[in-house]
Each structure stands twice: as structure tokens, then as C-alpha cells.
Tab-separated table of C-alpha atoms in Angstrom:
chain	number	residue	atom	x	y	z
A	1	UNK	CA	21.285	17.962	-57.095
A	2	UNK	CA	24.227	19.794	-56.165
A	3	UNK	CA	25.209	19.513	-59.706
A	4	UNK	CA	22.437	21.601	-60.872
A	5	UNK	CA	22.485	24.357	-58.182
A	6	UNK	CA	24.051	26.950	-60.556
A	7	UNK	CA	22.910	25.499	-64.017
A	8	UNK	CA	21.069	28.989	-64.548
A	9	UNK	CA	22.879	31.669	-62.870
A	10	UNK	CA	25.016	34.044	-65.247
A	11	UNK	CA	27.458	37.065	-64.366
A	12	UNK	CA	26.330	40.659	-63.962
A	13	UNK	CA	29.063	43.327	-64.494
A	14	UNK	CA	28.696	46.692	-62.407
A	15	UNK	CA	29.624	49.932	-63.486
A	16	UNK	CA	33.249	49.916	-62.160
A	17	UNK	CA	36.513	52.473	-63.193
A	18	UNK	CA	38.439	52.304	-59.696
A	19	UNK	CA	41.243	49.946	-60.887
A	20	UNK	CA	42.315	46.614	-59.690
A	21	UNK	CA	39.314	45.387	-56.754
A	22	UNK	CA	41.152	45.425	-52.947
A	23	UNK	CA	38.075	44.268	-51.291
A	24	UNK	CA	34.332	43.608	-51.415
A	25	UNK	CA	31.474	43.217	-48.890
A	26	UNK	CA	27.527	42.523	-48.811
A	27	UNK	CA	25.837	44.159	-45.785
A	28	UNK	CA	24.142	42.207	-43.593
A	29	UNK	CA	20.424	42.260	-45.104
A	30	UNK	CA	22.449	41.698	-48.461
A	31	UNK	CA	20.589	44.813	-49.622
A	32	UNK	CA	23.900	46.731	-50.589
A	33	UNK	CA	27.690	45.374	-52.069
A	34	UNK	CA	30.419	47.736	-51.588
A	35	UNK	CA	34.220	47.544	-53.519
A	36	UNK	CA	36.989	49.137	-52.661
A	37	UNK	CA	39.798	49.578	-55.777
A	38	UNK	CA	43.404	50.735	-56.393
A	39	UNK	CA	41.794	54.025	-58.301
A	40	UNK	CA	39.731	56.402	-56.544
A	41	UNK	CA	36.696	56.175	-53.720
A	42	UNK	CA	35.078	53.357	-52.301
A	43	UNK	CA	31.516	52.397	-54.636
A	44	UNK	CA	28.177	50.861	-53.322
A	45	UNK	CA	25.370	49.320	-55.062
A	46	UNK	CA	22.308	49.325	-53.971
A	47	UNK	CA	20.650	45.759	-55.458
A	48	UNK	CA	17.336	45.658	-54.256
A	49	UNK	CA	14.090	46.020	-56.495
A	50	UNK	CA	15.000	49.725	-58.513
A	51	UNK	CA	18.560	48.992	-57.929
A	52	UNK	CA	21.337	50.413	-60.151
A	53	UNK	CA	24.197	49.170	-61.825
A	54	UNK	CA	26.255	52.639	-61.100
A	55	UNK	CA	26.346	52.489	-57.904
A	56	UNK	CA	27.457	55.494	-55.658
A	57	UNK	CA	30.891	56.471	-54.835
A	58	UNK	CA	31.562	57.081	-50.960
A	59	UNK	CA	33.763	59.836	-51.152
A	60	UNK	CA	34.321	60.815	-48.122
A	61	UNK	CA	36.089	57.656	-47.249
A	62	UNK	CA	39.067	58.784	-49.569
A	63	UNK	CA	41.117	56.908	-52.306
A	64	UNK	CA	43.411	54.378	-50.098
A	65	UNK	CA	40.572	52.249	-48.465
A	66	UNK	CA	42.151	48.893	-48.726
A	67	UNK	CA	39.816	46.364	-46.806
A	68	UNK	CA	35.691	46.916	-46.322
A	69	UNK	CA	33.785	44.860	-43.648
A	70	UNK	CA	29.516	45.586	-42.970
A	71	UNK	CA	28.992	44.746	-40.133
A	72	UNK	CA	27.337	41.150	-39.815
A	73	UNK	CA	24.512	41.798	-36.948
A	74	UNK	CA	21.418	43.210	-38.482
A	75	UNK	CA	20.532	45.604	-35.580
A	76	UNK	CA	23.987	47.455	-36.736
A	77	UNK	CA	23.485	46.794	-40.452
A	78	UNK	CA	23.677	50.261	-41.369
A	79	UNK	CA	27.484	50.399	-40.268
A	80	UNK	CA	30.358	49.743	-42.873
A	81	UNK	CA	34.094	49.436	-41.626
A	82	UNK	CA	36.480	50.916	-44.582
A	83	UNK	CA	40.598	50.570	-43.100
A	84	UNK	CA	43.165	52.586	-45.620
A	85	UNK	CA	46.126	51.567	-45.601
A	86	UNK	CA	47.330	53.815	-43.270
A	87	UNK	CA	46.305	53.950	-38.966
A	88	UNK	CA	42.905	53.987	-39.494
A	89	UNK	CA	39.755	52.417	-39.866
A	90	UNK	CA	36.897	54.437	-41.092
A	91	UNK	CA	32.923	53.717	-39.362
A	92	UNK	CA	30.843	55.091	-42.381
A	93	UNK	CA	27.166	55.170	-41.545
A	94	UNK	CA	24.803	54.551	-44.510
A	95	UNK	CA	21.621	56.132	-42.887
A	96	UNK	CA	23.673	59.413	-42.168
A	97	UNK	CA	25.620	59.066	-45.162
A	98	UNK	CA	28.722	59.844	-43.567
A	99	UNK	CA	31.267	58.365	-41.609
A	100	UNK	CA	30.330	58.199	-37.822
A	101	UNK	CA	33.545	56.857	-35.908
A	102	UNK	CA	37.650	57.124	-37.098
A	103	UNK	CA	39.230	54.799	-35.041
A	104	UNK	CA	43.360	55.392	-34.813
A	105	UNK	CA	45.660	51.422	-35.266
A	106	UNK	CA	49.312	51.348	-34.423
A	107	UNK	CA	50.324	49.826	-37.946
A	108	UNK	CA	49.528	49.710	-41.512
A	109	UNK	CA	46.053	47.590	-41.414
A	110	UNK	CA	46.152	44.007	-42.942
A	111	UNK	CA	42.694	42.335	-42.455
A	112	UNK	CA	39.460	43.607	-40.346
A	113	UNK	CA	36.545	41.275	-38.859
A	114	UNK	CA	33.805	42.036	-37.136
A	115	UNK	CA	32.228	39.849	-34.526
A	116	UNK	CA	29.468	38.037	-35.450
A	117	UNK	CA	27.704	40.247	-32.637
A	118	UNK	CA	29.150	43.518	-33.804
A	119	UNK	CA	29.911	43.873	-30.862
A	120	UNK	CA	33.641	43.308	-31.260
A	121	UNK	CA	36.161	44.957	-34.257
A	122	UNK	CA	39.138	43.054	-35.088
A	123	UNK	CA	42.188	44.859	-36.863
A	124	UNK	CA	45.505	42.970	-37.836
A	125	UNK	CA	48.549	44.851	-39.154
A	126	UNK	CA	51.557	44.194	-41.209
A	127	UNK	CA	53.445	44.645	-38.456
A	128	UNK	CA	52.386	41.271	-36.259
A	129	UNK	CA	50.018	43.150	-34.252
A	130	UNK	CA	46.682	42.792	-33.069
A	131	UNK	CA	43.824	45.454	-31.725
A	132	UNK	CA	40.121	44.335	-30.920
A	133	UNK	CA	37.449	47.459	-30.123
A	134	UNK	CA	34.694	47.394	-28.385
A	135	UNK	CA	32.399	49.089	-30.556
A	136	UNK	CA	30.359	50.009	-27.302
A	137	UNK	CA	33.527	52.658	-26.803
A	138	UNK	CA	35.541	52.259	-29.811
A	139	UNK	CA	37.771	54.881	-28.434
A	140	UNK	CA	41.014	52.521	-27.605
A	141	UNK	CA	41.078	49.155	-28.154
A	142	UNK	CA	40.491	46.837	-25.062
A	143	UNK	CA	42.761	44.665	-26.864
A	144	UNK	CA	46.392	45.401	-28.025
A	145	UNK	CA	48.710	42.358	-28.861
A	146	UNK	CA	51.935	42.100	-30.568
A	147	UNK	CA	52.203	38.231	-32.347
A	148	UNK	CA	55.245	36.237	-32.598
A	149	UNK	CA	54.352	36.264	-36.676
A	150	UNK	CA	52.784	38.250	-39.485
A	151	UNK	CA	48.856	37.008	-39.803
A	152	UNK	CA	46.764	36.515	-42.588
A	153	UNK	CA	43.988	36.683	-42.188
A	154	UNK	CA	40.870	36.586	-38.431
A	155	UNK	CA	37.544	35.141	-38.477
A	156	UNK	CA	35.579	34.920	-35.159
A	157	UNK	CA	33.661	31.861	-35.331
A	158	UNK	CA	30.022	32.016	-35.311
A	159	UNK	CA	29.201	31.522	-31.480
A	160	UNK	CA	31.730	34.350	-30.519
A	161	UNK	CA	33.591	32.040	-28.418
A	162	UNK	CA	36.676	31.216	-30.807
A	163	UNK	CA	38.742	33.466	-32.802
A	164	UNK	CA	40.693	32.257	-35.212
A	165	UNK	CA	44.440	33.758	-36.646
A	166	UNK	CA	45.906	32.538	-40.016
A	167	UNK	CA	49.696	32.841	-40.385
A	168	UNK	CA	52.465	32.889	-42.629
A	169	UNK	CA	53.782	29.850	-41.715
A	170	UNK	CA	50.718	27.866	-42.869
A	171	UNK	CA	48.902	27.340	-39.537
A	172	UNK	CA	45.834	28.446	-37.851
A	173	UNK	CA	46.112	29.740	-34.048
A	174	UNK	CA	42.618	29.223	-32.169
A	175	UNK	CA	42.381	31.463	-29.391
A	176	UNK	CA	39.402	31.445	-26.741
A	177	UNK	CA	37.394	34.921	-26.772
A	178	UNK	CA	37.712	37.113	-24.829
A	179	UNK	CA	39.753	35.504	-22.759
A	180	UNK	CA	42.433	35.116	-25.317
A	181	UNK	CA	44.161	32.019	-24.154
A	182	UNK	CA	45.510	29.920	-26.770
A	183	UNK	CA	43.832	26.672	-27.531
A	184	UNK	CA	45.669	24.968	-30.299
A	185	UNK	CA	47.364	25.454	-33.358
A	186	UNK	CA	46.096	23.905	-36.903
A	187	UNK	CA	48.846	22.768	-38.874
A	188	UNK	CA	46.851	23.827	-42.040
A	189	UNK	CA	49.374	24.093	-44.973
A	190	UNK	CA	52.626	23.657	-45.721
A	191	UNK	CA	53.453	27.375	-46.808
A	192	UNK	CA	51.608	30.649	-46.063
A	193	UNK	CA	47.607	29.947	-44.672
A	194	UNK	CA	46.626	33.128	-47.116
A	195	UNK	CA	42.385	32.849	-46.276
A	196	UNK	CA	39.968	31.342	-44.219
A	197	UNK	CA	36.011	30.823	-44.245
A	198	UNK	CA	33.725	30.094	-41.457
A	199	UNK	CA	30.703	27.962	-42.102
A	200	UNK	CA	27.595	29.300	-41.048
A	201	UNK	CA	26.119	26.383	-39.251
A	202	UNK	CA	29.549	26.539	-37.064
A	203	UNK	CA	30.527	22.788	-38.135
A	204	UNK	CA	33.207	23.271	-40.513
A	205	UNK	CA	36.224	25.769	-41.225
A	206	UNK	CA	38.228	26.463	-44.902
A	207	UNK	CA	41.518	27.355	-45.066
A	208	UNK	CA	43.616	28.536	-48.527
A	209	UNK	CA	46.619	27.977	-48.572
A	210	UNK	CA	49.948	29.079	-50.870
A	211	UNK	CA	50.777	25.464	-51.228
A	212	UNK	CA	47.864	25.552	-53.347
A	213	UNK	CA	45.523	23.177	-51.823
A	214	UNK	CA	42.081	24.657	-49.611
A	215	UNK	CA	41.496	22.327	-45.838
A	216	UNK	CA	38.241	21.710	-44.863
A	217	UNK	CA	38.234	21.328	-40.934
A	218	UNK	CA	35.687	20.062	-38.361
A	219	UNK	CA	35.062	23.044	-35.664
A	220	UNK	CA	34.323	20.760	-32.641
A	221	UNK	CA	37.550	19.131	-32.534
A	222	UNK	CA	39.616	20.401	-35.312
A	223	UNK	CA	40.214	17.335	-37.135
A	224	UNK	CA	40.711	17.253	-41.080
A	225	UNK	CA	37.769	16.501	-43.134
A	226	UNK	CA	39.345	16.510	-46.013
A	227	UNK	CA	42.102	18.230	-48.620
A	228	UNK	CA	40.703	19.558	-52.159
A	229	UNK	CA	43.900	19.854	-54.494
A	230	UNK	CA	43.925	20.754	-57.940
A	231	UNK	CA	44.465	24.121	-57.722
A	232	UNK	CA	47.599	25.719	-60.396
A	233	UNK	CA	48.804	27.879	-57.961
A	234	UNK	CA	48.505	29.715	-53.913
A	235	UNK	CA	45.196	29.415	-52.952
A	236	UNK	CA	44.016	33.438	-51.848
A	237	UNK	CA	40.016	33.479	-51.426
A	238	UNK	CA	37.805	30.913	-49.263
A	239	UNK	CA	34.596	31.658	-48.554
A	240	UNK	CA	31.400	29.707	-47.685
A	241	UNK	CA	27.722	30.386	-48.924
A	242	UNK	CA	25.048	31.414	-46.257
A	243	UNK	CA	23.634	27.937	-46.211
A	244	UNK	CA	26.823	26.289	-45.418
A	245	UNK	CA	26.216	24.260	-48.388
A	246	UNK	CA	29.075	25.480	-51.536
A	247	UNK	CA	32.343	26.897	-50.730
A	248	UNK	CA	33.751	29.395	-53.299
A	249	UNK	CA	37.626	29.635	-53.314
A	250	UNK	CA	40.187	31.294	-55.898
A	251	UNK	CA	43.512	31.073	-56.604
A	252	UNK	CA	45.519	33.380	-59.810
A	253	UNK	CA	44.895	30.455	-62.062
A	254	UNK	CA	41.927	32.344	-63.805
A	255	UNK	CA	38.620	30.223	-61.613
A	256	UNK	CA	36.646	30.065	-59.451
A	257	UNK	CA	35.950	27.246	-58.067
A	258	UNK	CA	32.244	25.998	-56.298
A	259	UNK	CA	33.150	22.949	-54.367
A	260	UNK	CA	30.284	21.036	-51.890
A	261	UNK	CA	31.231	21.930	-48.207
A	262	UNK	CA	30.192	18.106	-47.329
A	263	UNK	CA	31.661	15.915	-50.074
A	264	UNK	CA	34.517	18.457	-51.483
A	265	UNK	CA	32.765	17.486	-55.009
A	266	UNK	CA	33.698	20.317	-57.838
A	267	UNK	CA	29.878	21.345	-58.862
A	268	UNK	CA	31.008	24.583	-60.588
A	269	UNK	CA	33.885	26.291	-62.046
A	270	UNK	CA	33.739	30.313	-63.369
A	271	UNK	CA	36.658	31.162	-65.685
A	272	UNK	CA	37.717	34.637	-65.175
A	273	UNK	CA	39.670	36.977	-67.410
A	274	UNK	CA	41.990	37.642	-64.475
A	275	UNK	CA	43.257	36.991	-61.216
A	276	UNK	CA	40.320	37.442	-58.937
A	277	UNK	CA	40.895	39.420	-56.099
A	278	UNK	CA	38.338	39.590	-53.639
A	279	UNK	CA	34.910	37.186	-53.058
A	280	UNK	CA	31.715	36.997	-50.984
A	281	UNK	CA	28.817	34.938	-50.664
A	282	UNK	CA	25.622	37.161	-50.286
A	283	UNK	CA	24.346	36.595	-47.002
A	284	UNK	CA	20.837	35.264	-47.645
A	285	UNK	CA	21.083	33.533	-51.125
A	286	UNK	CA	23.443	32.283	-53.688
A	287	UNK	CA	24.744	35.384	-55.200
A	288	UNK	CA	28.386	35.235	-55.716
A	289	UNK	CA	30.594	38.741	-55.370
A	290	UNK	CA	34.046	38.808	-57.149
A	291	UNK	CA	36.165	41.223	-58.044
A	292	UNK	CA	39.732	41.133	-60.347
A	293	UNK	CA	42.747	43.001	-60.835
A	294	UNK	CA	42.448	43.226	-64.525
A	295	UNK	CA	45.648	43.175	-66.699
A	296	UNK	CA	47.427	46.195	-68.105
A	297	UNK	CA	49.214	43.290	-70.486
A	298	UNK	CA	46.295	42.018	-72.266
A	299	UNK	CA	43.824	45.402	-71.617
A	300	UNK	CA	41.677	43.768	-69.865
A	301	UNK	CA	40.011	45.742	-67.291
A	302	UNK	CA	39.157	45.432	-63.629
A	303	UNK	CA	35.359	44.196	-63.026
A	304	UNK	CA	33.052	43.288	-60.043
A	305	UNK	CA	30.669	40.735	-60.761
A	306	UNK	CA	27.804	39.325	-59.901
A	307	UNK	CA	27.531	35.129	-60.106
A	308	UNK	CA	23.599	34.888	-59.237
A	309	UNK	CA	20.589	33.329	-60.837
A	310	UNK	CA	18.893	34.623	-63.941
């Protein structure tokens, strides 16, 4: 059955010209998908019944918004998190139109994550160090930590209880929240731990690593469920469907690849013209975001695309 999940969905292109995709996100009620891109502002479509394929540029975010993160709890849905890759993170409010909240980091931003809550705003930097807001007075973080290595990428896990840190040396730290005592350390990959995805129905964790291979990980006791090889070179996108069901994952080797969260069976691969760059799930069906870099060498250009069902 699995098998025949995607049998009819096709690719939708959206009007894009903002270069090589940094980052995409679906908000919450899956109503909107937002891209940020090497060339000029931040774009948002707006997908439901009467939607366009233009889209709307956000310009008062700027044109060095590098990572984009809605915010996952619908009470807050309205609130999209833009960091540049300078000190800052951007709050942009889509019922004012306008950005609401600038919050100041102490390095050049790496990865954001929200809590699952919203109540919580996670910010790694290139410089090994970590700041969590409360977004009940984002003013100052109420956490500020400087980490023995550079991280890859944070995920909160779905109860709020766990956070989890990807590193460059291949493993995943699990830390308690908000106490932040470490718990244990996944020895995920043997090079660079470059993604991670967090299922859903809080049973399993993905992990992508450069040693081109994605874990799949039991969240209860952090045991391996299994290894999917394969892969042509470093794994750089995990990320699982709102189900739980499908994980989608990318590497630069021109796919994408659908694997079954349960039995790590292959039931789809989408060839791409280029190294995809950024991937989400939307957060009620299964719509697939991706974005590429394009290539200047062969002309082809930069697209975001819709995977979904015709």
C-alpha cells in the first residue's frame, strides 16, 4: 500500500527569482509556505482555495534571511521566525503584516527551532553557542550556553521534555528540558550528523549524516532501528511526514528519497535537476516542500516545488 501512496502526486513549480533556496517552512495550519533564497526578500505563498503561484515577497525582512521557522502551535500560527545571517532573528507577524519582535544573538545564526509549544525559541550559532527565548519575554534569552563543538542542527522532541543537538562529530547530544542536564549521547554517524527529523507520534528519530547513510532511532530508549544506505554522497535533509508514516531525506546526488518510517522500504524516489537544498513535509497532508540551488554550470535555475497529489 505504501507502494502506491504517491502513484498520483506530480510537482508544482512556484513563481521563484531569489537564487539558490536557504530555507523553507509551512505554517502551522499548512495554509502558507515561505522560502528564503540567496537573491533578494523572503516569498510566501498563500495555497489555500484562490491561492497563487506568485506569492508575496516579505520585504521588510531584508535580503540575508538565511533560516525561516512558523511557529508549530496553532494558537501562535500567525508568527514566522526569519534569522539573517547576522545577530538577529526577525518575529514577522502575518496578521499585522510586519515584523513584531527583533530579537539580538551573540553569533552568526546556524539553525532555529521552535518548541513544539511555541513557547520556547531555540537559536544555534556558528560559533558553538546556544540561546533559548522565552517567547513570553523574548527580550534576553533565559538560556545562554557556549558548547564544547559546532552543532548542526536542534529539534525539541514532541512532548517538550527532550531537546536534541546534532554535531559535527556525527553524534546526537539529548539534553533534558528545561533543566538542561545531559542525558546521553547518540553515536549517530561516523562523520558530521548534518540533519535530524522528529516523528510526530514521538516514537522514532532520523538522523543524516555526511557518511552518507540516514539512522532511524527509537525515542524511548535510543536504540537503533535500523541504517538506510544507498545514498552517493553526505546525507543534508531528514524530515518526517505529519503522519509519521514516510520520511523524506536528500543528499547532492540529485533525489529525493521517500523511505517507510517502519520498514526503511524505498516507496518513492524524485529526481531533481539539482542539489536540493531545503525540505518540509506539510503539516496536515502529504505535500512535499523542496527547494534547490540551481546550477550556474548547466543554467539551470533555482525552483521551489511542490511534491503533492494531483
Amino acid at each position: 500500500m505504501a507502494a502506491n501512496t504517491f502513484q498520483n502526486h506530480k510537482e508544482t513549480k512556484m513563481h521563484w527569482e531569489q537564487g539558490a533556496i536557504y530555507d523553507l517552512s509551512w505554517s502551522s495550519d499548512g495554509g502558507l509556505l515561505t522560502a528564503a533564497g540567496a537573491k533578494g526578500p523572503v516569498r510566501s505563498w498563500r495555497l489555500e482555495r484562490g491561492g497563487h503561484k506568485e506569492g508575496e515577497e516579505l520585504k521588510e525582512l531584508g535580503n540575508d534571511i538565511e533560516r525561516l521557522a512558523w511557529c508549530p502551535a496553532l494558537q501562535h500560527s500567525q508568527m514566522l521566525a526569519a534569522a539573517s545571517y547576522e545577530k538577529c532573528v526577525f518575529l514577522w507577524d502575518q496578521r499585522a503584516n510586519s515584523v513584531s519582535t527583533k530579537l539580538d544573538t551573540s553569533g552568526l545564526n546556524s539553525d532555529i527551532c521552535w518548541s513544539p509549544s511555541g513557547k520556547y525559541f531555540a537559536v544555534v550559532n556558528r560559533e558553538e553557542g546556544l540561546e533559548i527565548f522565552d517567547m513570553a519575554s523574548p527580550q534576553s534569552p533565559v538560556v545562554v550556553a557556549e558548547l564544547d563543538e559546532v552543532v548542526c542542527s536542534i529539534k525539541w522532541d514532541v512532548s517538550e521534555s527532550l531537546l536534541f543537538m546534532t554535531t559535527l562529530r556525527g553524534s546526537v547530544e539529548v539534553y533534558a528540558w528545561p533543566s538542561m542536564e545531559h542525558l546521553t549521547m547518540i553515536p549517530a554517524h561516523t562523520a558530521a550528523c548534518n540533519a535530524i527529523g522528529i516523528d510526530p507520534r514521538s516514537k522514532l528519530l532520523a538522523t543524516g549524516g555526511a557518511d552518507a547513510t540516514m539512522g532511524i532511532w527509537r525515542t524511548d530508549d535510543f536504540s537503533t532501528v535500523r541504517t538506510i544506505d544507498g545514498y552517493e554522497s553526505p546525507l543534508l535533509l531528514v524530515n518526517f511526514s505529519s503522519d509519521g508514516r514516510f520520511i523524506a531525506s536528500a543528499s547532492d546526488d540529485f533525489a529525493i528519497r521517500l523511505h517507510d518510517s517502519y520498514s526503511g522500504e524505498l516507496v518513492q524516489q524524485v529526481t531533481v535537476t539539482s542539489m536540493t537544498t531545503a525540505l518540509e513535509w506539510h503539516p496536515r497532508n502529504l505535500a512535499l516542500a523542496y527547494g534547490s540551488a540551481g546550477s550556474a554550470k548547466t543554467s539551470i535555475k533555482p525552483t521551489v516545488t511542490i511534491f503533492l497529489k494531483s
